[in-house]
Amino acid sequence: MQQYSLKILFLLVFVTFCSCVLATSGQASRFVDNAEILSSSERRNINSKLDRIARDYEIDLFIVTLKNERDAQSPNLRRFAQDYFRNNRQLSGSNGAVLALSMNPRKYEIETFGRTRTRHDSARNRFVQGVESRLRLDNYNAAFNYFADQMIPPEAQPFIYRLLSAAFSGPSLLIPFFLTLIITVFLAWNHKGSITVGSNTYANPGAFKLTFHEDKFVETTVRKSRINRGGSRRSGGGRSGGGGGSF
Amino acid sequence: MAIEVYYCKSCAAPISYNIESKKFKCEYCFSEFEKNEIEKSSADEKGFEVDESNETPANAQLDEYNCQACGAQVLCEGNTAATFCIYCRNPSIIKSSFSGKFHPRFMIPFKITQKQAEEIYHKWIKKRFFAPSKFKNSNEIHNIKGLYAPYWLFDCRASGYISGEGRNSRSYTRGDYRITETDHYFIQRTGNCSYSKIPIDGSVNLDDELMHGIEPYNYDEIKDFAMEYMSGYLAEKYDVDETEAMKCMTPRAQDYLATTLQASGKRYQSVSIHNKNININSIKAAYSMLPVYVLTNIYNDKKHTFIINGQTGKTYGETPFDKVKLLLFSLSLFLVLWILTSLGVAIAAV
């Protein structure tokens, strides 16, 4: 009886182990390098990084490279990234991001979903620019790592990292620049003192008489200017958002 | 040259007008006198007359007089009207500088004392961020001098018209576009206004911009000219006559009316004037003496003048710029703001 029990227990452990192995091997790799642009060690590193971020922060992250845009078998790279996420996501909930890269033509697309999209909407330009600038230098490994790092929720990042990241963002540089300019110009302009004499200072009280006035309507002009919602990098409606371009 | 000195009835020392007590005070025996009480002593009576024929071409721009207290011969500039003896600080008034066409119609007495003027300067210079430290710390503060400056006070009437364009805009968002609609109007205004006592300084030595900066004076306290008030202060007679001064007054009065016309009638968000024609007439000029405190500092061979309105205490002046200070201040301010903004953004990102 004891032998049977042991065999059954052993069998259960074996079945559990096998199902785990099968389940793991059935999951798509988070980094798919069809264009073969990274070395095997770099691939391993980026893959484990994406896995770790996915596990720790529950974000489905994918990076897919293509030799040719035609390989995507989709109308465009954006659609490919959206479909890829839908077909390959491994976690519950639709929270994640895909970086799709085509080497011919040299194009890339970043699609974000769920919470990740909400979080990145406000800082999209900077984020997309960060990836693009590295891609332009053919520093693919750095671009993918940057993409992965940016997916870590800010609250999980060390404060110093957040601070440095904020320090070199547009608002953190532009706001102090313009404030400094305004304060310095004001102090320099106010250096001599102020002229306080106005047009009524020396006028005799009640002496002004407006003898004639005319206000003739001439025309109405209309000026239209496009609202810049993240420059050339679009973020449309729907369930996903993203940006991309050439590099 | 005839000079006027006022003496103490008690001790016969020279006396001067004291702002705080609003009386004439003797600095030696501290006696105080009302204006009508003070004893006048005319140098004419004592026969102190400078022989002007002795002037040499080299000092043709200078006058000289004999000090009534110490007898020293004192040189002063040709347009000086009241001054001090450089040896004994005895105040003297050069009577001829206030006679004939140089007799002022009005004056405003000093209300700010020398000590208050020094404090005002001290506060003012402390706030000049970009003035060089060496300039700020220089011990020139005691050289600040009370001066009755010659002014022309103009009464006039301005009449004319302005025409131009008035604009009102409204903005709204439609789809991806920001739309701004602007209504344009042709506007025309005609009117007139009378002005009273527009002050134009009558001295070449005093910078027009600086004198404009210490305006306005409170004319409620204006008095008919009385020579007694000059005692204890420097004074100058005018060297810019009313015709020249009128050339400065006319554009000012024209601007005043143009601004008033522009602000009258229907209001617009922005107005640009394309045409204006404003005439100034019924001009009356009154020569007057108005109180100022003047301090001139020389820094790097350049004169920097600071002026206080001797009645209201309003200040205006020029100081040199320290470019290094300006740069350091801007950089420091930028760094502080940068750090604060970065911290704010980093904390807000959580």
XYZ file of C-alpha atoms in Angstrom:
597
model
C 0.000 0.000 0.000
C 2.827 2.292 0.925
C 4.579 1.412 -2.360
C 1.450 2.346 -4.338
C 1.212 5.626 -2.505
C 4.824 6.433 -3.275
C 4.341 5.536 -6.977
C 1.232 7.732 -7.213
C 3.039 10.627 -5.518
C 6.031 10.157 -7.823
C 3.696 10.098 -10.837
C 1.952 13.284 -9.709
C 5.267 15.083 -9.281
C 6.416 13.886 -12.718
C 3.162 14.979 -14.377
C 3.358 18.401 -12.695
C 6.978 18.817 -13.784
C 6.198 17.799 -17.342
C 3.202 20.091 -17.578
C 5.342 22.969 -16.300
C 8.039 22.250 -18.834
C 5.493 21.945 -21.587
C 3.749 25.099 -20.515
C 7.024 27.026 -20.439
C 8.198 25.695 -23.750
C 4.782 26.503 -25.249
C 5.171 30.216 -24.395
C 6.541 32.373 -27.166
C 9.911 33.924 -26.535
C 9.598 37.594 -25.608
C 12.454 38.559 -27.903
C 12.246 37.258 -31.455
C 15.207 38.252 -33.574
C 14.159 37.313 -37.092
C 16.577 39.885 -38.527
C 19.460 38.375 -36.534
C 20.847 41.680 -35.452
C 21.967 40.702 -31.940
C 24.523 38.148 -30.810
C 23.259 35.060 -29.000
C 24.463 36.332 -25.629
C 22.770 39.679 -26.197
C 19.597 37.836 -27.167
C 19.715 35.776 -23.995
C 20.245 38.864 -21.864
C 17.442 40.864 -23.395
C 15.124 37.886 -23.240
C 15.771 37.310 -19.571
C 15.346 41.023 -18.912
C 11.952 41.055 -20.642
C 10.953 37.928 -18.707
C 11.996 39.462 -15.420
C 10.108 42.699 -16.062
C 7.047 40.743 -17.200
C 7.146 38.611 -14.063
C 7.928 41.390 -11.565
C 5.588 44.062 -12.903
C 3.014 41.991 -14.816
C 3.716 43.636 -18.138
C 3.658 41.619 -21.347
C 6.700 42.846 -23.232
C 7.781 41.788 -26.705
C 10.490 42.803 -29.118
C 10.262 41.465 -32.659
C 12.750 42.154 -35.441
C 12.001 41.470 -39.100
C 14.372 41.250 -42.048
C 11.733 42.713 -44.287
C 8.504 44.556 -43.592
C 6.796 42.136 -45.971
C 7.563 39.343 -43.493
C 5.065 40.932 -41.135
C 2.224 39.729 -43.360
C 0.211 42.705 -42.156
C -0.837 45.936 -43.890
C 1.731 47.826 -41.866
C 4.142 47.484 -38.975
C 1.735 49.003 -36.496
C -0.957 46.486 -37.307
C 1.645 43.734 -37.056
C 2.644 44.911 -33.557
C -0.997 45.017 -32.439
C -1.698 41.544 -33.807
C 1.503 40.180 -32.333
C 0.518 41.353 -28.883
C -2.970 39.960 -29.207
C -1.732 36.540 -30.366
C 1.226 36.165 -28.034
C 0.317 37.790 -24.741
C 0.989 35.473 -21.834
C -0.359 37.312 -18.794
C -3.911 38.013 -17.782
C -5.083 41.546 -18.518
C -4.026 43.585 -21.515
C -1.090 45.408 -20.117
C 2.069 45.500 -22.157
C 4.066 46.768 -25.086
C 5.558 45.617 -28.376
C 8.578 46.993 -30.189
C 8.488 45.843 -33.805
C 11.481 46.557 -36.011
C 11.915 46.101 -39.735
C 15.367 46.273 -41.340
C 14.060 46.768 -44.857
C 12.869 49.470 -44.947
C 14.391 50.618 -41.693
C 11.261 51.239 -39.681
C 10.146 50.642 -36.144
C 6.900 50.731 -34.251
C 6.175 50.832 -30.549
C 2.703 49.840 -29.423
C 1.631 50.116 -25.792
C -1.466 48.600 -24.225
C -3.483 48.973 -21.044
C -1.815 50.622 -18.071
C 1.471 50.848 -19.929
C -0.181 52.937 -22.611
C -1.735 55.325 -20.080
C 1.576 55.766 -18.361
C 3.553 56.415 -21.510
C 1.060 58.698 -23.227
C 2.301 61.761 -21.356
C 5.993 61.136 -22.049
C 5.654 59.508 -25.475
C 7.873 61.838 -27.419
C 10.804 61.474 -25.079
C 10.401 57.716 -24.825
C 10.121 57.162 -28.585
C 12.960 59.572 -29.238
C 15.146 57.654 -26.781
C 14.617 54.421 -28.705
C 14.975 56.065 -32.104
C 18.218 57.852 -31.286
C 19.822 54.534 -30.340
C 18.459 52.774 -33.416
C 19.881 55.497 -35.639
C 23.309 54.707 -34.222
C 22.727 50.991 -35.022
C 23.018 50.385 -31.306
C 20.184 47.865 -31.290
C 21.116 46.223 -28.023
C 21.045 49.593 -26.236
C 17.754 50.524 -27.926
C 16.076 47.278 -26.802
C 17.441 47.603 -23.285
C 16.261 51.217 -23.135
C 12.820 50.123 -24.310
C 12.693 47.425 -21.624
C 13.931 49.782 -18.886
C 11.338 52.385 -19.768
C 8.609 49.814 -19.269
C 9.415 49.475 -15.579
C 6.773 51.515 -13.753
C 8.293 54.767 -12.413
C 7.331 53.937 -8.851
C 9.432 50.779 -9.100
C 12.489 52.581 -10.387
C 15.102 53.967 -7.975
C 14.420 57.617 -7.128
C 17.775 58.752 -8.480
C 16.947 57.149 -11.831
C 13.600 58.925 -11.906
C 15.255 62.176 -10.938
C 17.901 61.924 -13.659
C 15.302 60.926 -16.190
C 13.142 63.903 -15.187
C 16.093 66.305 -15.148
C 16.777 65.889 -18.843
C 13.195 65.904 -19.976
C 11.849 68.868 -21.950
C 9.712 70.546 -19.244
C 12.457 70.281 -16.614
C 14.840 72.163 -18.885
C 12.470 74.599 -20.559
C 10.526 75.794 -17.512
C 13.655 76.845 -15.530
C 15.170 78.371 -18.677
C 12.209 80.646 -19.350
C 11.719 81.469 -15.662
C 15.397 82.444 -15.389
C 15.104 84.569 -18.508
C 12.001 86.351 -17.225
C 13.432 87.007 -13.737
C 16.824 88.172 -15.052
C 15.292 90.463 -17.664
C 12.895 91.870 -15.064
C 15.705 92.601 -12.609
C 17.922 94.091 -15.295
C 15.074 96.125 -16.753
C 14.080 97.331 -13.302
C 17.655 98.359 -12.598
C 17.117 102.092 -12.885
C 13.701 102.358 -11.303
C 10.283 102.709 -12.801
C 8.555 105.500 -14.663
C 5.255 106.060 -12.897
C 3.981 109.022 -14.870
C 0.946 108.088 -16.936
C -1.161 109.882 -19.484
C -3.493 111.224 -16.787
C -0.878 112.395 -14.286
C -0.861 115.989 -15.493
C -4.330 116.084 -17.041
C -6.709 118.494 -15.380
C -9.522 116.520 -13.733
C -12.481 116.138 -16.092
C -10.702 118.040 -18.856
C -10.643 115.218 -21.401
C -13.350 115.465 -24.021
C -13.952 112.815 -26.676
C -15.620 114.813 -29.416
C -15.893 112.103 -32.076
C -15.413 108.371 -32.251
C -15.983 105.786 -34.926
C -15.655 101.995 -34.874
C -16.127 100.463 -38.313
C -16.057 96.679 -38.685
C -13.660 95.712 -41.490
C -13.275 91.947 -41.577
C -12.854 88.747 -39.618
C -9.720 86.723 -40.207
C -9.410 83.057 -39.245
C -6.175 81.328 -38.400
C -6.005 77.563 -38.064
C -3.084 75.811 -36.464
C -2.735 72.097 -35.971
C -2.474 71.064 -32.348
C 0.760 69.235 -31.768
C -0.163 66.058 -29.985
C 3.265 64.503 -29.740
C 4.761 65.869 -32.914
C 5.038 63.418 -35.835
C 4.784 60.459 -33.542
C 1.105 59.699 -33.397
C -0.959 58.266 -30.634
C -4.376 57.377 -31.906
C -7.522 56.296 -30.164
C -8.586 52.718 -29.517
C -7.164 50.215 -27.103
C -3.544 50.725 -27.944
C -1.286 53.684 -28.397
C 2.140 54.070 -29.782
C 4.642 55.744 -31.965
C 7.186 54.953 -34.524
C 9.118 56.106 -37.506
C 12.169 55.492 -39.605
C 15.694 55.220 -38.325
C 28.019 139.700 -7.897
C 25.360 140.089 -5.200
C 24.873 137.246 -2.809
C 22.183 136.657 -0.200
C 22.933 135.168 3.216
C 20.479 134.753 6.075
C 21.795 135.257 9.610
C 20.647 134.118 13.008
C 19.042 136.864 15.056
C 20.551 135.395 18.210
C 24.154 134.687 17.330
C 24.532 136.127 13.823
C 25.706 132.821 12.386
C 24.419 131.845 8.923
C 21.160 129.891 9.051
C 19.473 127.476 6.687
C 15.987 126.010 6.151
C 15.282 122.934 8.274
C 12.857 120.440 6.720
C 11.774 118.662 9.899
C 10.834 121.792 11.833
C 9.838 123.666 8.649
C 11.648 126.671 10.108
C 14.984 128.347 9.581
C 17.450 126.890 12.029
C 20.822 128.053 13.287
C 23.273 125.174 13.420
C 25.375 126.993 16.016
C 22.889 128.131 18.701
C 19.952 125.952 17.524
C 17.589 128.943 17.403
C 14.643 128.578 15.044
C 12.867 131.313 13.115
C 9.806 131.674 10.962
C 10.308 132.897 7.424
C 9.126 136.421 8.177
C 11.313 136.642 11.249
C 14.640 136.045 9.701
C 16.957 138.891 9.235
C 18.139 139.439 5.720
C 21.579 140.605 5.018
C 22.359 141.647 1.546
C 25.841 141.512 0.274
C 24.987 144.466 -1.926
C 24.727 146.646 1.131
C 28.160 145.601 2.250
C 29.593 146.260 -1.162
C 30.678 142.734 -1.990
C 30.674 142.865 -5.750
C 32.829 140.775 -7.999
C 34.355 142.707 -10.796
C 33.319 140.631 -13.749
C 35.756 142.407 -16.019
C 38.534 140.493 -14.201
C 37.280 137.219 -15.692
C 39.808 135.512 -17.882
C 38.836 133.441 -20.924
C 39.921 130.318 -19.065
C 37.325 130.720 -16.335
C 34.660 132.479 -18.336
C 32.171 129.742 -17.354
C 32.860 130.313 -13.661
C 31.553 132.913 -11.245
C 33.184 133.822 -8.001
C 31.909 135.328 -4.805
C 33.281 136.239 -1.413
C 32.073 134.069 1.466
C 30.327 136.197 4.097
C 31.556 133.992 6.933
C 35.220 133.407 6.225
C 35.907 135.846 3.435
C 37.270 133.202 1.088
C 36.911 133.710 -2.630
C 34.750 130.865 -3.874
C 34.456 129.810 -7.499
C 31.243 128.327 -8.735
C 29.763 127.374 -12.090
C 28.064 130.083 -14.069
C 24.544 128.766 -13.503
C 24.936 128.194 -9.755
C 22.182 129.940 -7.794
C 22.756 128.681 -4.258
C 25.845 126.998 -2.903
C 28.166 126.487 0.063
C 31.571 127.867 0.839
C 33.934 124.964 0.288
C 36.034 126.075 3.272
C 33.502 126.813 6.041
C 30.280 125.220 4.579
C 28.556 128.581 4.912
C 25.404 128.580 2.735
C 25.092 131.425 0.242
C 22.534 132.400 -2.322
C 23.656 134.232 -5.427
C 20.926 136.784 -5.671
C 21.506 137.681 -9.302
C 20.761 134.074 -10.251
C 17.167 134.604 -9.113
C 16.561 138.037 -10.554
C 15.039 139.270 -13.778
C 14.216 136.486 -16.192
C 15.710 134.007 -13.741
C 13.224 134.795 -11.017
C 11.258 131.572 -10.487
C 7.492 131.664 -10.263
C 7.022 128.533 -8.140
C 8.960 126.217 -5.900
C 8.415 123.110 -3.831
C 10.412 122.964 -0.583
C 12.433 119.900 0.369
C 10.567 117.331 2.464
C 13.255 114.660 2.502
C 16.210 115.326 4.800
C 19.820 114.614 3.882
C 19.812 111.655 6.274
C 16.636 110.228 4.760
C 18.132 110.688 1.302
C 21.205 108.722 2.357
C 18.984 105.944 3.723
C 16.944 105.891 0.514
C 20.128 105.585 -1.536
C 21.409 102.858 0.776
C 18.207 100.837 0.321
C 18.160 101.469 -3.414
C 21.744 100.413 -4.075
C 21.276 97.273 -1.958
C 18.557 96.147 -4.347
C 20.676 96.603 -7.485
C 21.534 92.934 -7.994
C 23.800 93.435 -10.939
C 25.745 96.473 -9.747
C 29.417 95.651 -9.128
C 30.166 95.065 -5.417
C 32.964 97.620 -5.557
C 30.493 100.206 -6.795
C 27.926 99.234 -4.152
C 30.404 99.420 -1.321
C 32.019 102.684 -2.336
C 31.676 105.309 0.341
C 30.116 107.951 -1.880
C 26.862 108.070 0.046
C 27.850 111.245 1.918
C 28.366 113.082 -1.331
C 24.648 113.105 -1.976
C 23.602 116.727 -2.401
C 20.286 118.505 -2.104
C 19.694 120.665 -5.139
C 16.921 122.969 -6.237
C 16.745 122.030 -9.887
C 15.440 124.501 -12.465
C 12.240 123.287 -14.078
C 9.763 124.620 -16.577
C 6.195 123.759 -15.582
C 4.027 123.841 -18.683
C 0.291 124.324 -18.853
C -1.121 123.470 -22.269
C -4.060 122.188 -24.221
C -3.784 119.224 -26.597
C -6.339 118.491 -29.282
C -6.347 116.141 -32.242
C -7.247 112.724 -33.553
C -5.899 109.226 -33.860
C -6.924 106.492 -36.282
C -5.882 102.887 -36.562
C -6.999 99.328 -36.114
C -8.665 97.649 -33.154
C -8.677 93.871 -32.866
C -10.680 91.402 -30.806
C -9.792 87.711 -30.962
C -11.354 84.508 -29.747
C -9.902 81.010 -29.897
C -11.430 77.580 -29.760
C -10.483 74.003 -30.584
C -12.102 71.982 -33.324
C -10.762 68.487 -33.850
C -7.023 68.647 -34.251
C -7.034 72.372 -34.929
C -6.797 75.475 -32.810
C -8.886 78.134 -34.511
C -8.384 81.834 -33.812
C -10.916 84.286 -35.191
C -10.001 87.966 -35.145
C -12.410 90.827 -35.788
C -10.716 93.893 -37.267
C -12.171 97.379 -36.833
C -11.157 100.718 -38.258
C -11.171 103.104 -35.322
C -11.007 106.861 -35.125
C -11.028 109.092 -32.036
C -11.019 112.868 -31.829
C -10.750 114.796 -28.585
C -8.929 117.297 -26.440
C -7.548 117.659 -22.979
C -5.823 120.327 -20.932
C -2.729 119.602 -18.913
C -1.261 121.425 -15.990
C 2.336 121.757 -14.836
C 4.090 119.194 -17.027
C 7.631 119.429 -15.643
C 10.623 119.709 -17.986
C 14.010 120.228 -16.414
C 15.816 123.375 -17.427
C 19.367 122.204 -16.887
C 21.734 120.768 -19.458
C 23.629 119.000 -16.666
C 20.626 117.003 -15.488
C 19.767 113.964 -17.580
C 16.218 114.236 -18.949
C 15.490 110.524 -18.527
C 16.589 110.551 -14.891
C 14.545 113.655 -14.135
C 11.530 112.057 -15.795
C 12.080 108.973 -13.622
C 11.581 110.837 -10.329
C 8.283 112.397 -11.379
C 5.615 113.150 -10.342
C 5.831 115.935 -7.762
C 2.891 116.616 -5.519
C 1.718 120.033 -6.652
C -0.566 120.447 -3.633
C 2.535 121.667 -1.832
C 3.742 124.056 -4.494
C 4.488 127.593 -3.252
C 5.309 130.931 -4.742
C 9.055 131.230 -4.975
C 10.782 132.469 -1.841
C 14.541 132.804 -1.774
C 14.724 131.881 1.897
C 14.059 128.221 1.133
C 17.171 128.058 -1.024
C 19.413 128.542 1.970
C 21.227 125.366 2.903
C 20.887 123.752 -0.512
C 22.557 123.932 -3.841
C 20.560 125.559 -6.600
C 21.011 126.119 -10.300
C 19.464 128.633 -12.622
C 18.194 127.359 -15.951
C 20.385 127.049 -18.992
C 17.659 125.519 -21.169
C 15.131 128.221 -21.972
C 11.385 127.690 -22.295
C 11.516 127.451 -26.107
C 13.994 124.571 -25.911
C 12.114 122.945 -23.047
C 8.880 123.169 -25.040
C 10.448 120.876 -27.650
C 10.600 118.172 -24.956
C 7.162 118.952 -23.554
C 5.262 118.856 -26.871
C 5.812 115.140 -27.697
C 5.003 114.226 -24.103
C 1.672 116.045 -24.184
C 0.935 114.533 -27.612
C 1.617 111.041 -26.262
C -0.582 111.673 -23.241
C -3.563 112.628 -25.405
C -2.939 109.797 -27.906
C -2.899 107.256 -25.060
C -6.054 108.710 -23.534
C -7.819 108.701 -26.914
C -6.732 105.115 -27.530
C -8.214 104.032 -24.209
C -11.476 105.856 -24.783
C -14.627 104.582 -26.504
C -15.051 100.906 -27.338
C -12.368 98.671 -25.824
C -10.264 96.307 -27.904
C -7.848 93.544 -26.982
C -5.174 95.237 -29.069
C -4.965 98.511 -30.929
C -2.388 99.799 -33.378
C -2.340 103.473 -34.293
C -1.661 104.208 -37.965
C -2.282 107.948 -38.020
C -2.337 110.712 -35.496
C -2.369 114.466 -35.566
C -2.275 116.226 -32.234
C -1.760 119.950 -31.805
C -0.529 121.623 -28.666
C -1.694 125.140 -27.953
C -2.409 127.607 -25.103
C 1.062 126.935 -23.773
C 2.120 128.678 -20.599
C 5.488 128.052 -18.976
C 6.353 128.837 -15.366
C 9.963 128.769 -14.255
C 10.175 126.841 -10.979
C 12.628 125.316 -8.563
C 11.951 121.716 -7.588
C 13.886 119.728 -4.978
C 16.128 116.802 -5.909
C 18.978 114.927 -4.299
C 21.766 114.071 -6.692
C 24.633 111.639 -6.313
C 27.148 111.166 -9.070
C 29.552 108.249 -8.862
C 32.447 107.730 -11.194
C 33.107 104.068 -11.908
C 35.603 102.933 -14.524
C 35.833 106.508 -15.828
C 32.085 106.628 -16.439
C 29.605 108.838 -14.634
C 26.612 107.164 -12.979
C 23.973 109.492 -11.578
C 21.376 108.703 -8.955
C 18.496 111.074 -8.258
C 15.875 111.279 -5.499
C 12.758 113.386 -5.659
C 13.365 115.751 -2.702
C 9.648 115.936 -1.991
C 8.284 112.398 -2.485
C 11.447 110.296 -2.136
C 10.950 108.567 -5.510
C 14.237 107.291 -6.884
C 15.739 106.801 -10.302
C 19.316 106.179 -11.193
C 21.848 104.320 -13.178
C 24.431 101.825 -12.026
C 27.048 99.931 -13.987
C 26.329 96.299 -14.915
C 28.596 93.544 -13.672
C 28.393 91.014 -16.507
C 30.049 88.253 -14.457
C 27.518 88.812 -11.680
C 24.708 88.708 -14.208
C 25.973 85.428 -15.645
C 26.539 83.831 -12.241
C 23.125 84.924 -11.019
C 21.404 83.544 -14.125
C 23.277 80.247 -13.911
C 22.602 79.826 -10.191
C 18.939 80.656 -10.631
C 18.665 78.229 -13.543
C 20.336 75.456 -11.516
C 18.066 75.961 -8.511
C 14.958 76.038 -10.682
C 16.175 73.046 -12.685
C 16.710 70.963 -9.554
C 13.350 71.982 -8.118
C 11.500 71.249 -11.357
C 13.273 67.903 -11.779
C 12.391 66.936 -8.216
C 8.801 67.959 -8.824
C 8.567 65.966 -12.044
C 10.266 62.886 -10.452
C 7.926 62.960 -7.457
C 4.867 63.538 -9.633
C 5.806 60.542 -11.803
C 5.260 58.141 -8.882
